[in-house]
Coordinates of C-alpha atoms in Angstrom, one line a residue:
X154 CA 5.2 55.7 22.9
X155 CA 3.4 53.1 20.8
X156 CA 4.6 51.4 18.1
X157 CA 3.1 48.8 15.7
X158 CA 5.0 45.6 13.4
X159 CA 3.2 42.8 11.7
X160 CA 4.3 38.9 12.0
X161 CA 3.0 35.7 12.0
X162 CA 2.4 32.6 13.5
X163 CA 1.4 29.4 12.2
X164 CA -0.7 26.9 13.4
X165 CA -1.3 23.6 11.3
X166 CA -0.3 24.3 7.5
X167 CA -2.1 27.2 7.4
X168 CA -0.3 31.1 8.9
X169 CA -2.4 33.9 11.0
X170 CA -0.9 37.0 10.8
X171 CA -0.3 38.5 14.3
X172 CA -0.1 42.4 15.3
X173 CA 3.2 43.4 17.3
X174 CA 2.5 46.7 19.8
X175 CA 5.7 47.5 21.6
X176 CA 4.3 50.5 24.5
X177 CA 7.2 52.2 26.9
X178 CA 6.4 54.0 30.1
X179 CA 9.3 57.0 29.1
X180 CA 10.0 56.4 32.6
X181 CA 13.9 55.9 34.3
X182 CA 13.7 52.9 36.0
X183 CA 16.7 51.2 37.7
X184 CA 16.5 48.2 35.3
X185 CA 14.2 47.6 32.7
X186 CA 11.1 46.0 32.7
X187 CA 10.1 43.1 30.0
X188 CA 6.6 42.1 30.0
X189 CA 5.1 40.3 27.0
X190 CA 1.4 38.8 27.3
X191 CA -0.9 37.6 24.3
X192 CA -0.3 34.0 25.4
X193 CA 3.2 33.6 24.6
X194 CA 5.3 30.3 25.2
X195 CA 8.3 30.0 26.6
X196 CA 10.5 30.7 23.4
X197 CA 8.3 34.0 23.3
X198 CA 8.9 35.1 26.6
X199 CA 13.0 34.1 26.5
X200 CA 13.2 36.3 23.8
X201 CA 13.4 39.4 25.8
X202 CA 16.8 38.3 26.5
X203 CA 17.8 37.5 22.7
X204 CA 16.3 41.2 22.1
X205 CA 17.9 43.2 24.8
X206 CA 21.4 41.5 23.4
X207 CA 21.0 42.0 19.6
X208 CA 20.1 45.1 20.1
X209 CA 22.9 46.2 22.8
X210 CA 25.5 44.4 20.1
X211 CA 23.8 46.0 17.2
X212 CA 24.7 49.3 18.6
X213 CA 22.1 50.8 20.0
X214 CA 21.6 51.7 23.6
X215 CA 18.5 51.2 25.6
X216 CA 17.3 53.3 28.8
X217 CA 16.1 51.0 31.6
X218 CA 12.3 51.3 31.9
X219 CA 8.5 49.3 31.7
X220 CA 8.3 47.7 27.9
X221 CA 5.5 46.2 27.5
X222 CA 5.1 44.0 24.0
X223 CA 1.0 42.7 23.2
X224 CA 0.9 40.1 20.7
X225 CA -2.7 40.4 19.4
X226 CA -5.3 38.4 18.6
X227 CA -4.4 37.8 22.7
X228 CA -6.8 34.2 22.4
X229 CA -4.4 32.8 19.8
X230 CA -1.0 30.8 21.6
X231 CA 1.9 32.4 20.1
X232 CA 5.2 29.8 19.7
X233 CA 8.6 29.7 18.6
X234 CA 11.1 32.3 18.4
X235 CA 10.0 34.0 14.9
X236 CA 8.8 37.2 16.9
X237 CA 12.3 38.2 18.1
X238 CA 12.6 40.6 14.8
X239 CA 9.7 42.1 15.2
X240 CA 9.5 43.1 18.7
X241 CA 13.2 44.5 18.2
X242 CA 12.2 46.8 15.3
X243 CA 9.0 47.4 17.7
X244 CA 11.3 48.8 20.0
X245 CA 13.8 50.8 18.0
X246 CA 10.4 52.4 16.5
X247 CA 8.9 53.2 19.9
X248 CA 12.3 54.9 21.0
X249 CA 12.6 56.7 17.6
X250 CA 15.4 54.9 15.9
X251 CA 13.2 54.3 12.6
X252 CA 12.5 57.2 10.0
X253 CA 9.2 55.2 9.1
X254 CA 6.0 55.1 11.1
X255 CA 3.7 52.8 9.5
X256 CA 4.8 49.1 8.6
X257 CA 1.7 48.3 7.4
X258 CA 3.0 46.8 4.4
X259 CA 5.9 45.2 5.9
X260 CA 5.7 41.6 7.8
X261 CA 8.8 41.1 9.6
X262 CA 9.7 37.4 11.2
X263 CA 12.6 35.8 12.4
X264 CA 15.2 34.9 15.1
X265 CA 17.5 37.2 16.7
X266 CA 21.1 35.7 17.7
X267 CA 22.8 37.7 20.4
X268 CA 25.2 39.2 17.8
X269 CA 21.9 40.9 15.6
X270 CA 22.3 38.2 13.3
X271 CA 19.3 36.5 11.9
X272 CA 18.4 32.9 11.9
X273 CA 15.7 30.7 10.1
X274 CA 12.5 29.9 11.3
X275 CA 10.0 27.5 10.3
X276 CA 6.8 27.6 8.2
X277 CA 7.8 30.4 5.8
X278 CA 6.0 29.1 2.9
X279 CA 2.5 29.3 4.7
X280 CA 3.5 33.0 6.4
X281 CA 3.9 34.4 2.5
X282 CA 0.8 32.8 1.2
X283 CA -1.4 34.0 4.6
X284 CA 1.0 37.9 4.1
X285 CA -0.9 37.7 0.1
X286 CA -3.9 37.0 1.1
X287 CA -4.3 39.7 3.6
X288 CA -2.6 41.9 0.8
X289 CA 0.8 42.8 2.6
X290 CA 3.3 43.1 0.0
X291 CA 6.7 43.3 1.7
X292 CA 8.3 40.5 3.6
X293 CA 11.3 40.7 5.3
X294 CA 12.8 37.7 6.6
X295 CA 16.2 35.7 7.2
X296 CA 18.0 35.2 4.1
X297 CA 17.9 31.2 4.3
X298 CA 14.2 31.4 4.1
X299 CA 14.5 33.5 1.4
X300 CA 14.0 31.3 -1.7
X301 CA 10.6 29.1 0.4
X302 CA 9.0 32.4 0.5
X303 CA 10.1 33.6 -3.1
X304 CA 7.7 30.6 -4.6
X305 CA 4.7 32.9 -3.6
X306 CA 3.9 35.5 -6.4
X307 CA 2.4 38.4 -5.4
X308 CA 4.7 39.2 -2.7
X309 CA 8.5 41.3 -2.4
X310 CA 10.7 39.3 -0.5
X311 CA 13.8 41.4 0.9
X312 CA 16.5 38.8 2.5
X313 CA 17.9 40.2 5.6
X314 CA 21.1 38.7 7.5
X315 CA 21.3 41.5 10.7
X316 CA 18.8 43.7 12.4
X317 CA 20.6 46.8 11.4
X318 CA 20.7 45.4 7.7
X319 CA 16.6 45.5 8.3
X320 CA 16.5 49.2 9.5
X321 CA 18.7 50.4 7.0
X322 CA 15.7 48.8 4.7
X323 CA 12.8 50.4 6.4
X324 CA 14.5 53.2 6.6
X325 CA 15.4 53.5 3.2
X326 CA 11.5 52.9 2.1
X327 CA 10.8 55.6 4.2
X328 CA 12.9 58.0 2.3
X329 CA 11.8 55.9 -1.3
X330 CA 15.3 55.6 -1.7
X331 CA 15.4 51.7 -1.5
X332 CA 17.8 50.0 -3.9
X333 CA 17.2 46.5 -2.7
X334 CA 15.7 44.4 -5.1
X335 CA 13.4 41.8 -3.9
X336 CA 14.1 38.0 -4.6
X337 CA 12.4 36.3 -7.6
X338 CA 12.0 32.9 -8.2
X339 CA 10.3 31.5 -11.4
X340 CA 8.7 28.1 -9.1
X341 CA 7.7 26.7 -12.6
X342 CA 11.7 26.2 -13.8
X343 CA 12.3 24.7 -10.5
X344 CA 9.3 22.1 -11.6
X345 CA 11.0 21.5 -15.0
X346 CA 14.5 21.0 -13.7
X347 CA 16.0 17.4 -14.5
X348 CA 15.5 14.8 -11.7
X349 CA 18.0 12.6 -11.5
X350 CA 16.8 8.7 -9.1
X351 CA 19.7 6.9 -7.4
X352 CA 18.3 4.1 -8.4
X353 CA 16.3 2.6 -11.6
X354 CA 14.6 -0.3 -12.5
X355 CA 17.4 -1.8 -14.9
X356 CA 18.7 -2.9 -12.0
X357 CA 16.4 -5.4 -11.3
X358 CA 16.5 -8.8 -13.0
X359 CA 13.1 -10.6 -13.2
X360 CA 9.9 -9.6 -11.5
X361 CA 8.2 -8.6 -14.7
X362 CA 5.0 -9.1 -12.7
X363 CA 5.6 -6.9 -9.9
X364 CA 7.3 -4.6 -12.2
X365 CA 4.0 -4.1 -14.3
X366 CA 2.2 -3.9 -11.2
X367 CA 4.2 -1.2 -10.3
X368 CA 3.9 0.6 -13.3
X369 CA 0.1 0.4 -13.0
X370 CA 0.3 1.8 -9.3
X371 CA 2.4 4.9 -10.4
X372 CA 0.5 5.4 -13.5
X373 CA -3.1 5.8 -11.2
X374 CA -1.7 6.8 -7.7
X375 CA -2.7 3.1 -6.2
X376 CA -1.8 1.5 -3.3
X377 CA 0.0 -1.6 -3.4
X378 CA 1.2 -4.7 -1.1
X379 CA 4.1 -7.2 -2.3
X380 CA 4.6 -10.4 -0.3
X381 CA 7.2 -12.3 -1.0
X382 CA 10.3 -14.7 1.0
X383 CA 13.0 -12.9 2.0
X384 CA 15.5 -12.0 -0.8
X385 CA 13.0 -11.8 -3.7
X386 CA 13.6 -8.3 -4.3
X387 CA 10.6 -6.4 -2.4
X388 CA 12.5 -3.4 -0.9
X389 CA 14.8 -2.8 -3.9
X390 CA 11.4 -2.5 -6.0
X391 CA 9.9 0.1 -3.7
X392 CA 13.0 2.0 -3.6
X393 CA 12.9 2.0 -7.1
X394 CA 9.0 3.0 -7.5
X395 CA 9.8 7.4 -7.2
X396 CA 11.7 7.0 -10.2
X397 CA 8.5 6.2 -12.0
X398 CA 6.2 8.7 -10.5
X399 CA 5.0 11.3 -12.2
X400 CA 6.5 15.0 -11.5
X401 CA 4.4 17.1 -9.2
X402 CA 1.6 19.7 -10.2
X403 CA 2.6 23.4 -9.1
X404 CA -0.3 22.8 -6.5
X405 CA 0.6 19.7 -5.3
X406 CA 4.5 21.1 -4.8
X407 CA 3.0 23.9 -3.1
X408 CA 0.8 22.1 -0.6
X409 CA 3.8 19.4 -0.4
X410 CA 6.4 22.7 0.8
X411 CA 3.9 23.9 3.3
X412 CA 3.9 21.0 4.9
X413 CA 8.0 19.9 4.9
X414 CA 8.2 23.6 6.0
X415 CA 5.7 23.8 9.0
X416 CA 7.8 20.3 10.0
X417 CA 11.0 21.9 9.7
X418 CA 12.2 19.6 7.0
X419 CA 12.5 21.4 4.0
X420 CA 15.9 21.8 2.7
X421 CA 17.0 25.9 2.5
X422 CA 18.5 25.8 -0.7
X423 CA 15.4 24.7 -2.7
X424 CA 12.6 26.4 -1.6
X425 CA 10.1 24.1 -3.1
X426 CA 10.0 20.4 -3.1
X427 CA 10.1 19.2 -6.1
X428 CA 10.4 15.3 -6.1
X429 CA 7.4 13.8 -4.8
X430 CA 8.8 12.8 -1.1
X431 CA 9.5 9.1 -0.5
X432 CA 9.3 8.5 3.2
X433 CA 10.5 4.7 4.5
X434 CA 9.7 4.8 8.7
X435 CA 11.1 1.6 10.7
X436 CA 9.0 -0.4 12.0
X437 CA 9.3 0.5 15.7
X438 CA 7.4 4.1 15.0
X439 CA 4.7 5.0 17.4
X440 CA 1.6 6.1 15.7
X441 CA 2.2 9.5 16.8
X442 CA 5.1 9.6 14.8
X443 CA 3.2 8.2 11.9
X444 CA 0.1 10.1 11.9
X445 CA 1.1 13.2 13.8
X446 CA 1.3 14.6 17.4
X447 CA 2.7 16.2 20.2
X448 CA 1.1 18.9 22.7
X449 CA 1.0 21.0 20.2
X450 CA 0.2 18.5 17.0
X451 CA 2.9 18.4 14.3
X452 CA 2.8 16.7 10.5
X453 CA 4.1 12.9 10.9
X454 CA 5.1 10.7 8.4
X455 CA 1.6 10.3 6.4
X456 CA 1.7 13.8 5.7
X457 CA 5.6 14.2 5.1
X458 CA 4.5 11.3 2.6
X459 CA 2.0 13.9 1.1
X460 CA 1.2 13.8 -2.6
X461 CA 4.3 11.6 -2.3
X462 CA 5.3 7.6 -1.3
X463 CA 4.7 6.0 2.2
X464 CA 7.1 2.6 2.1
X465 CA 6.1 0.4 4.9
X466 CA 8.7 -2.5 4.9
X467 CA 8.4 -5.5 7.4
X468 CA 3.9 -4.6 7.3
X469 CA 3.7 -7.3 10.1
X470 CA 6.1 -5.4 12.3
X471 CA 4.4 -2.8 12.9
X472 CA 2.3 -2.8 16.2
X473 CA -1.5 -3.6 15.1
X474 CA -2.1 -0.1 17.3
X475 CA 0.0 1.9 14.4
X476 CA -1.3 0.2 11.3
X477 CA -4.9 0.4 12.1
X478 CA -4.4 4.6 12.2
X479 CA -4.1 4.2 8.6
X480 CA -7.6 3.5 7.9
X481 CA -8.8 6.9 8.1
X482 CA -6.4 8.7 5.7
X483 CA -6.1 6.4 3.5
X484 CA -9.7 7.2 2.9
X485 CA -10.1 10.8 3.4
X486 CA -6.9 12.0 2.3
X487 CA -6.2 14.3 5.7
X488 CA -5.5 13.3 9.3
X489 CA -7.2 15.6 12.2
X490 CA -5.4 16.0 15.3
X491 CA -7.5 16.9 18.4
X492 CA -6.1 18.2 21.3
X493 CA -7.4 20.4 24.2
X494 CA -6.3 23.6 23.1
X495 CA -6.4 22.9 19.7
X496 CA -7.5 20.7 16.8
X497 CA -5.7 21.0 13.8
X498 CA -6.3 18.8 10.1
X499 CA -3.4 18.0 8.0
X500 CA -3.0 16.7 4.1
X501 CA -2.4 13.2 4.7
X502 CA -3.2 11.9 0.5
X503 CA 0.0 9.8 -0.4
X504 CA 0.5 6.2 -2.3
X505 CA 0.7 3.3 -0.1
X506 CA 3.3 0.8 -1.0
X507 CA 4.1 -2.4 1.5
X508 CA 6.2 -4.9 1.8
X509 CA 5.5 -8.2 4.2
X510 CA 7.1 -12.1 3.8
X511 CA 4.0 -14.8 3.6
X512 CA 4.9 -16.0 7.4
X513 CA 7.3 -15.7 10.4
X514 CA 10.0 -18.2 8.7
X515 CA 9.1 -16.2 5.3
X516 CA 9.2 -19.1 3.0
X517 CA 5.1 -20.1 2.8
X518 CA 4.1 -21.3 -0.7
X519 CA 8.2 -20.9 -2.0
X520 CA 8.6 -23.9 -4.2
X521 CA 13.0 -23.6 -3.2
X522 CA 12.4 -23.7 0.7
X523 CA 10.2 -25.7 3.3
X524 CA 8.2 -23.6 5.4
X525 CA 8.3 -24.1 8.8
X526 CA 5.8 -22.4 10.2
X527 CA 2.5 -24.3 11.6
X528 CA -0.8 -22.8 10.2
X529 CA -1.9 -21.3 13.0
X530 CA 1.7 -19.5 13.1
X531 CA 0.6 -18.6 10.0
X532 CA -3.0 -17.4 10.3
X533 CA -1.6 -14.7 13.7
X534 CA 1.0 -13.4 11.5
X535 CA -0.5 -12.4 9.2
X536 CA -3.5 -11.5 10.9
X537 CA -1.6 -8.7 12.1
X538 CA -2.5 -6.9 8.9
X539 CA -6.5 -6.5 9.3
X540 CA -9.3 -6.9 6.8
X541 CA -10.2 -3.5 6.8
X542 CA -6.8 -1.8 6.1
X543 CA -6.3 -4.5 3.5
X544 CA -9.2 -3.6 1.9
X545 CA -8.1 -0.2 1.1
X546 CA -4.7 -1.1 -0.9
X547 CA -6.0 -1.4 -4.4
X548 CA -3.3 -3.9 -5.8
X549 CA -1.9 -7.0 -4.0
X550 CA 1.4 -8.8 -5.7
X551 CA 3.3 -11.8 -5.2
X552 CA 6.9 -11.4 -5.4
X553 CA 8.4 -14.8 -5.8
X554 CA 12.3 -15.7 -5.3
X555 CA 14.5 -15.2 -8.3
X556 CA 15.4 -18.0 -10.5
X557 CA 19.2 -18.2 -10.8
X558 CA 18.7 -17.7 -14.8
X559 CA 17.6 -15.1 -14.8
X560 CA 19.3 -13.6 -12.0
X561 CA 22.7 -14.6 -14.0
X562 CA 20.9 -13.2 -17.6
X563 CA 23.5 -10.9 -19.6
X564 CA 19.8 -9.7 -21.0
X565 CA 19.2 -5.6 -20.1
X566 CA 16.1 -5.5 -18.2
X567 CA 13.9 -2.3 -19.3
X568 CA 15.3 0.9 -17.1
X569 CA 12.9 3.2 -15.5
X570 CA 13.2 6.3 -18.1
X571 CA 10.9 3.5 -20.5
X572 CA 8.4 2.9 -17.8
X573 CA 8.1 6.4 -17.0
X574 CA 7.5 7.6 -20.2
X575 CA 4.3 4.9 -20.5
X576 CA 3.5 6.5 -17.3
X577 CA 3.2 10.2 -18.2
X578 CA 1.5 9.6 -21.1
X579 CA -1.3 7.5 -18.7
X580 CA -1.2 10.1 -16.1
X581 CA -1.3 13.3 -19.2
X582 CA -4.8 11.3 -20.0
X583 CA -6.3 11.6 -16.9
X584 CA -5.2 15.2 -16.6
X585 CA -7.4 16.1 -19.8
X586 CA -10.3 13.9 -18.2
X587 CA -10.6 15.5 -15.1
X588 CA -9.7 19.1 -16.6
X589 CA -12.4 18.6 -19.2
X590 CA -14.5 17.1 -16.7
X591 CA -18.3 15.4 -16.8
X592 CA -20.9 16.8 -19.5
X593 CA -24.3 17.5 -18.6
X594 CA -25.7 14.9 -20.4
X595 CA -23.4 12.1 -18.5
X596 CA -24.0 13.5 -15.1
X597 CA -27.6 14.3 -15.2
X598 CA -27.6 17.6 -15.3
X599 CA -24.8 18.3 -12.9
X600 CA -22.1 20.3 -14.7
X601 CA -19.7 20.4 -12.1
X602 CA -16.0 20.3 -12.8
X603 CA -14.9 16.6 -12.0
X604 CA -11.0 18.2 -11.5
X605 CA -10.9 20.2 -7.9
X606 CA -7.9 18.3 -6.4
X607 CA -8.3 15.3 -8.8
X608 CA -4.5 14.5 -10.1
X609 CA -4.8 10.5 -10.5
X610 CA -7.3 8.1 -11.0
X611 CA -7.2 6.5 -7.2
X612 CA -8.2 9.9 -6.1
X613 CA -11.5 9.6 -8.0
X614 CA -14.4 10.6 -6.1
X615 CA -17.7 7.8 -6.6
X616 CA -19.4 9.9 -8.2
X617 CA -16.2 10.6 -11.3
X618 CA -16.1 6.6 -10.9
X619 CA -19.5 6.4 -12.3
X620 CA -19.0 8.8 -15.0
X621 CA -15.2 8.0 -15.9
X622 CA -15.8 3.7 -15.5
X623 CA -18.4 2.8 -17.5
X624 CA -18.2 -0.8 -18.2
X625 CA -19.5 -2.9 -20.8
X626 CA -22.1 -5.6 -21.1
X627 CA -18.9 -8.3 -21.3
X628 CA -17.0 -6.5 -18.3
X629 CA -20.1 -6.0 -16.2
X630 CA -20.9 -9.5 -16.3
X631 CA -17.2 -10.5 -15.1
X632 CA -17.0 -8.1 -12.6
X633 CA -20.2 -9.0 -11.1
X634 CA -19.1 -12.6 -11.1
X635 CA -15.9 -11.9 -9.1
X636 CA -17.5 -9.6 -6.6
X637 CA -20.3 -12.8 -5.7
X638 CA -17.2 -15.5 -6.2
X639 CA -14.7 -13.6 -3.8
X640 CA -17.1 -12.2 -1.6
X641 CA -15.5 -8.5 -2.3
X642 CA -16.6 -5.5 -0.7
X643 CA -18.1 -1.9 -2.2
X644 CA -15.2 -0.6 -1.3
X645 CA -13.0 -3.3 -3.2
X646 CA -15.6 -2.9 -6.4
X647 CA -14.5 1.0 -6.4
X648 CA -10.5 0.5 -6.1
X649 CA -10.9 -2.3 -8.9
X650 CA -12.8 0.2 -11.0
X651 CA -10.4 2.5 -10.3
X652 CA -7.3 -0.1 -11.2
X653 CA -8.9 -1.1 -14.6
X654 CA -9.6 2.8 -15.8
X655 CA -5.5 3.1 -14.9
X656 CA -4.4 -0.1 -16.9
X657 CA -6.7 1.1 -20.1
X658 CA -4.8 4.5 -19.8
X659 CA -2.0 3.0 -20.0
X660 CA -2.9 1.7 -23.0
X661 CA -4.4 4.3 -24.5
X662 CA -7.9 3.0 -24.5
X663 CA -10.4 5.3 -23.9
X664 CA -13.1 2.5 -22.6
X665 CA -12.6 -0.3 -20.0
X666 CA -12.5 -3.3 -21.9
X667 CA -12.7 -6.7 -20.3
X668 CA -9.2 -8.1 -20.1
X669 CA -8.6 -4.2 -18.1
X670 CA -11.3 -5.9 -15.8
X671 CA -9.6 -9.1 -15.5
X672 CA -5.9 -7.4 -15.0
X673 CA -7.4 -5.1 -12.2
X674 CA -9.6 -8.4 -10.9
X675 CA -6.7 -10.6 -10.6
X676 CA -4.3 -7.7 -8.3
X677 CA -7.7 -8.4 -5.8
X678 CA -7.5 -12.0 -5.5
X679 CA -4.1 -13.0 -3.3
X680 CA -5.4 -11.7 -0.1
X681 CA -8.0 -14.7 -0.5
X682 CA -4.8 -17.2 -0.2
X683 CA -3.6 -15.8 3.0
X684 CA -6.1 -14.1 4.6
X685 CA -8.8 -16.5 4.0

């Protein structure tokens, strides 16, 4: 007898839902035959051993004979132990033990423990979007995946803890005599809920430079390098830059959860991420681990750092191998993995924030200390850090040692609830510019929306820069005269375009005037010092 289930398996962010058919020969055998093809992996084919027990323990008795289980489309690789549910309830329908024939609009997934219980699996979140689109409306899944899969509306989500707890289900919608109710989660309460920082900005004496700078990185979504000597307060800055972000978008949280789901990251009780992620690798990562990899590719950190912060402390450190994979998302916003069965593209569009001392010794240009080093010692360390990846952070700082005055100052120093508020307000500004989007008469002619996937002003595409950063006859002449006297690139003239429309919205200016020229102009001009 034949029997169909639906699952799913995911490959990249993104789910393909995947047809179960359980066939038995009817035939006695003197032991019992397991045979799964479809391309399965090895978790897939050891599952006929976590079946045959969660079944046996469940109560149910099976004759030895040929099963035979097809996991269809056969050209897709099928991974992970998410199948085990459905090929059990596959089986218990091909031998009769179901009321129900069709599951149609049921997508079963999940791990079998040898007891019948049910254990999470990863990538939920994409499974309940890919089980809308193709208009299933039942899900039935382990009941710590519950909530992930509750974010997606459209869909009934029945938690499940034991096989026999899911044929008592099916077997109950059969009969229309289920009295289950599905989980429902509001995802838009779980955005407005009170986030609470472990650490704020009032804690931090001095710096009002690199504090503003700060503020004008969070407000626009900018990248942003601090060098400084050791001491001077770099790291406890960046650790204190998520408490100024702005909260997510429901889009960006849901793109975020895929991708913290796929990775297996995403903590249960949530559901959906709602604090933009703030992700702090050491310095000894491979660039695997910090673009993504594996045989078959997996999200690394610059897509765990999606719509979120990537902290890179000690920038020097890192081999030159690892930093230079940066150039690509940092531009395109998504990192594609190649590999010879597969090529897969992840989100990869976070806020770049760095931290590196002026030299080896640490104490170049610090008017307390003597430096050390030799210029040439110098010039190769910070060489490591190329041209071309500095050209794509937008803002570069100098965070000088603290003065013992004001280190010792009984004055409050402004907490991050006052430099968050400035900071919605900027970011609430460029919402209604990119919802409203260009006119016909700015553009040319072209009425196309200037919002699809715009949240911030660093994500500007050139062609919003143009319509969004017009400039003045004053500001055009400074600009022009900086770009010739520091020998700046296109791509510089873009990100400082894109720096002054931020510190005008901070404002609350709805032009760039020329002292937002000159702010954005002088966050360009350090790298000439050192990297000169």
């Amino acid at each position: 007898m034949l029997f169909k289930a639906l699952s799913a398996a995911v490959y990249g962010i993104d789910a393909h839902i995947i047809d179960v058919e359980v066939d038995f020969s009817g035939v006695k055998l003197a032991e019992d035959v397991f045979h799964t093809v479809g391309l399965p992996d090895a978790a897939v084919r050891e599952s006929r051993d976590r079946v045959r027990s969660a079944i046996k323990n469940s109560g149910f008795e099976l004759p030895p004979t040929r099963i035979t289980i097809n996991l269809a489309p056969a050209d897709l690789k099928k991974e992970g132990s998410g199948f085990d549910l459905p090929i059990a309830i596959g089986i218990l329908g091909a031998y009769g033990a179901l009321h129900i024939k069709d599951l149609s609009d049921f997508l079963l997934i999940g791990e079998l423990g040898l007891d019948g219980s049910l254990r999470a699996v990863q990538g939920m979140l994409p499974i309940a979007v890919a089980a809308r689109a193709r208009g299933i409306r039942n899900l039935v899944i382990p009941a710590s995946n519950a909530r992930e899969a509750a974010v997606v509306e459209g869909v009934n989500v029945y938690p499940v803890r034991s096989l026999l707890e899911v044929r008592e289900l099916l077997n109950a919608a059969a009969t229309d005599t289920l009295t289950v109710s599905p989980l429902r989660i509001a995802p838009t309460d779980l955005l407005q809920e009170l986030q609470v920082f472990p650490h704020d900005f009032k804690d931090v004496r001095g710096q009002q430079v690199a504090k503003r700078a700060l503020e004008v990185a969070a407000a626009g979504g900018h990248n942003i390098l601090m060098i400084g000597p050791p001491g001077s307060g770099k790291t406890m800055l960046a650790k204190r830059l998520p408490s100024i972000l702005a909260p997510f978008q429901f889009e960006e949280a849901l793109e975020t959860t895929k991708i913290h789901s796929v990775a297996g990251v995403l903590n249960a009780d949530e559901g959906l991420v709602t604090h933009r992620p703030f992700r702090a690798p050491h310095h000894t990562i491979s660039d695997a681990g910090l673009i993504g990899g594996g045989a078959t590719p997996r999200p690394g950190e610059v897509s765990l750092a999606h719509n979120g912060l990537l902290f890179l402390d000690e920038l020097p450190e890192f081999p030159r191998n690892v930093l230079e994979v940066l150039r690509q998302p940092l531009e395109d916003g998504h990192v594609t993995i190649s590999r010879a069965s597969m090529s897969l593209s992840f989100p990869a569009r976070f806020m770049l924030a760095a931290a590196m001392n002026p030299c080896p010794c640490g104490y170049f240009n610090d008017k307390s200390r003597e430096c050390m080093c030799t210029p040439p010692m110098i010039q190769r360390y910070v060489s490591k850090v190329s041209g071309p990846l500095l050209d794509r952070i937008d803002i570069h700082i100098e965070v000088p040692a603290v003065q013992y005055k004001e280190l010792r100052s009984g004055a409050s120093a402004e907490g991050s609830e006052q430099i968050r508020a400035r900071v919605l307000a900027a970011r609430d500004r460029q919402h209604e510019r990119f919802a409203a989007g260009p006119t016909p008469e700015r553009t040319r002619g072209t009425a196309r929306s200037a919002s699809q996937g715009v949240f911030a002003n660093a994500q500007m595409s050139t062609q919003q820069i143009r319509t969004f950063c017009e400039l003045s006859t004053d500001a055009e002449r400074l600009l022009e005269r900086a770009m010739q006297q520091q020998g700046l690139s296109a791509r510089a003239h873009d990100r400082i375009l894109k720096v002054s429309r931020t510190i005008a919205d901070l404002e609350g200016a709805p032009d760039i005037a020329v002292k937002h020229i000159a702010e954005a102009i002088q966050y360009r001009t350090l790298d000439r010092s050192y990297w000169s």
